[in-house]
Amino acid sequence: MAAQLPVLHARDTAFSYTCGACSRCCYGKRIVVNPYELARLARHRDLSTTELIARFTVDGGTALAVRPDGGCVFLGGDGCTVHADRPLVCRLYPLGRIVQPDGGEIFVEVEPHPETAGVYGRDGTVGAYVESQGVAPYIAAGDRYYAVLVKLMSLSASADGTPAPAPSAEPAGDAELDAESARFVDADLAVRAECQRTGEPFPADVESLVDKHIAVLERWVERTFETSIRPAAS
Amino acid sequence: MSAESKQDHSAGPPGALSRRDSVKLAAGILALGAGLGVPRRALGLAPSAARMQMKFFSGAEDGSKLLDSADLSESLTKFLASPAGARVQIKFFHAAGGEVGSLGLPALMQVKIERLEMKRIGG
């Protein structure tokens, strides 16, 4: 079998891309979004993350909705209507970024639309291209949420050595999982509840909101670890 | 921490999470993993593929009989299922060796696998 491998790039690989603003890449894609990206999009639209998730996302707020014609829900007549706060995958296009288990990263080229107006070249580097798209805060936030995910997974493994939910438990229904997943995705929801509980002021900007959200999630992980796992080990 | 509080938080045997915490944990892993684009199999919520089997059936009007099957090696299966993705293409050749046509089937397979995994996790 002659497999066609995706092209693998490092940051110093020669690469350049000039967007032709044809918007063809805004169709037929699944745009996954993490809580930081949801918060950026929500503030761009002057909405709470709760409202944004309800109106513009699918799958519990983990991917952007698409229009009936396959176009992105945020695609307007003149292109992206949230361009300044567009998600990481849109910034990386026509590249994709894969984080390897050791934390290293590789970039792959996404198959372009056959009629794309984008112009490919080699008069730059992958690193220069992605940095020019303002990816740094997105990658930093993604890495921080990924660290929370790793803690959750290690907690699951520590609990009984099998994937969650615990096999002894009654299987969780979709509705129950959806309700519980909201706090992990919806930063405004989780942080507002925390601020009401502690009396702290609600964060004024996205960066502070995400700091607080991650702190709330980490505290929950710690509390669960302390009360449920550690006693068995001691 | 007192022994009493340990009992409060662990309904199951020692080392097991309460059902509520298990659900929250699974929900968190699913939600964050999906939003970060982590493949479901990497989350430990679905088994990783070790063997890929291709089966060939006759048409429905013939009773959809199994004609033959072929297993791919573990290394090739893992490569095809890797996060970087891969493409499967079936090609047809005529007797002289020239290509008659080809058939690609990546997206449909992925959607089917995704649905199977969702069903499994949802219990």
PDB file of N, CA, C and O in Angstrom, chain B residues 51-58 65-71 90:
ATOM      1  N   ARG B  51      -5.211  -4.220  15.868  1.00  0.00           N
ATOM      2  CA  ARG B  51      -5.351  -5.060  14.679  1.00  0.00           C
ATOM      3  C   ARG B  51      -6.473  -4.496  13.821  1.00  0.00           C
ATOM      4  O   ARG B  51      -7.533  -4.130  14.333  1.00  0.00           O
ATOM      5  N   MET B  52      -6.207  -4.400  12.553  1.00  0.00           N
ATOM      6  CA  MET B  52      -7.244  -3.914  11.644  1.00  0.00           C
ATOM      7  C   MET B  52      -7.586  -5.030  10.674  1.00  0.00           C
ATOM      8  O   MET B  52      -6.699  -5.648  10.091  1.00  0.00           O
ATOM      9  N   GLN B  53      -8.854  -5.297  10.586  1.00  0.00           N
ATOM     10  CA  GLN B  53      -9.303  -6.379   9.723  1.00  0.00           C
ATOM     11  C   GLN B  53     -10.188  -5.811   8.620  1.00  0.00           C
ATOM     12  O   GLN B  53     -11.057  -4.987   8.885  1.00  0.00           O
ATOM     13  N   MET B  54      -9.931  -6.244   7.433  1.00  0.00           N
ATOM     14  CA  MET B  54     -10.772  -5.822   6.315  1.00  0.00           C
ATOM     15  C   MET B  54     -11.563  -7.044   5.841  1.00  0.00           C
ATOM     16  O   MET B  54     -10.990  -8.118   5.629  1.00  0.00           O
ATOM     17  N   LYS B  55     -12.868  -6.855   5.725  1.00  0.00           N
ATOM     18  CA  LYS B  55     -13.719  -7.961   5.286  1.00  0.00           C
ATOM     19  C   LYS B  55     -14.359  -7.613   3.954  1.00  0.00           C
ATOM     20  O   LYS B  55     -14.709  -6.458   3.708  1.00  0.00           O
ATOM     21  N   PHE B  56     -14.529  -8.603   3.151  1.00  0.00           N
ATOM     22  CA  PHE B  56     -15.081  -8.395   1.815  1.00  0.00           C
ATOM     23  C   PHE B  56     -16.351  -9.237   1.669  1.00  0.00           C
ATOM     24  O   PHE B  56     -16.305 -10.452   1.864  1.00  0.00           O
ATOM     25  N   PHE B  57     -17.433  -8.541   1.389  1.00  0.00           N
ATOM     26  CA  PHE B  57     -18.730  -9.210   1.291  1.00  0.00           C
ATOM     27  C   PHE B  57     -19.274  -9.118  -0.128  1.00  0.00           C
ATOM     28  O   PHE B  57     -18.981  -8.173  -0.860  1.00  0.00           O
ATOM     29  N   SER B  58     -20.105 -10.073  -0.458  1.00  0.00           N
ATOM     30  CA  SER B  58     -20.814  -9.996  -1.735  1.00  0.00           C
ATOM     31  C   SER B  58     -21.956  -8.990  -1.596  1.00  0.00           C
ATOM     32  O   SER B  58     -22.258  -8.528  -0.496  1.00  0.00           O
ATOM     33  N   LYS B  65     -22.721 -12.354   1.592  1.00  0.00           N
ATOM     34  CA  LYS B  65     -21.864 -13.421   2.119  1.00  0.00           C
ATOM     35  C   LYS B  65     -20.427 -12.930   2.267  1.00  0.00           C
ATOM     36  O   LYS B  65     -19.935 -12.163   1.432  1.00  0.00           O
ATOM     37  N   LEU B  66     -19.795 -13.402   3.336  1.00  0.00           N
ATOM     38  CA  LEU B  66     -18.382 -13.063   3.545  1.00  0.00           C
ATOM     39  C   LEU B  66     -17.549 -13.837   2.527  1.00  0.00           C
ATOM     40  O   LEU B  66     -17.568 -15.064   2.497  1.00  0.00           O
ATOM     41  N   LEU B  67     -16.825 -13.119   1.696  1.00  0.00           N
ATOM     42  CA  LEU B  67     -16.020 -13.759   0.657  1.00  0.00           C
ATOM     43  C   LEU B  67     -14.606 -14.024   1.137  1.00  0.00           C
ATOM     44  O   LEU B  67     -14.028 -15.072   0.875  1.00  0.00           O
ATOM     45  N   ASP B  68     -14.043 -13.028   1.850  1.00  0.00           N
ATOM     46  CA  ASP B  68     -12.652 -13.169   2.303  1.00  0.00           C
ATOM     47  C   ASP B  68     -12.376 -12.078   3.331  1.00  0.00           C
ATOM     48  O   ASP B  68     -13.156 -11.131   3.491  1.00  0.00           O
ATOM     49  N   SER B  69     -11.278 -12.199   4.029  1.00  0.00           N
ATOM     50  CA  SER B  69     -10.880 -11.137   4.954  1.00  0.00           C
ATOM     51  C   SER B  69      -9.354 -11.091   5.020  1.00  0.00           C
ATOM     52  O   SER B  69      -8.680 -12.060   4.663  1.00  0.00           O
ATOM     53  N   ALA B  70      -8.846  -9.962   5.426  1.00  0.00           N
ATOM     54  CA  ALA B  70      -7.388  -9.812   5.535  1.00  0.00           C
ATOM     55  C   ALA B  70      -7.073  -8.991   6.772  1.00  0.00           C
ATOM     56  O   ALA B  70      -7.737  -7.985   7.048  1.00  0.00           O
ATOM     57  N   ASP B  71      -6.079  -9.442   7.545  1.00  0.00           N
ATOM     58  CA  ASP B  71      -5.657  -8.711   8.738  1.00  0.00           C
ATOM     59  C   ASP B  71      -4.383  -7.933   8.442  1.00  0.00           C
ATOM     60  O   ASP B  71      -3.465  -8.463   7.811  1.00  0.00           O
ATOM     61  N   ILE B  90      -8.355   2.006  -1.707  1.00  0.00           N
ATOM     62  CA  ILE B  90      -8.487   0.701  -2.351  1.00  0.00           C
ATOM     63  C   ILE B  90      -8.397   0.910  -3.856  1.00  0.00           C
ATOM     64  O   ILE B  90      -9.092   1.761  -4.404  1.00  0.00           O
TER      65      ILE B  90
END
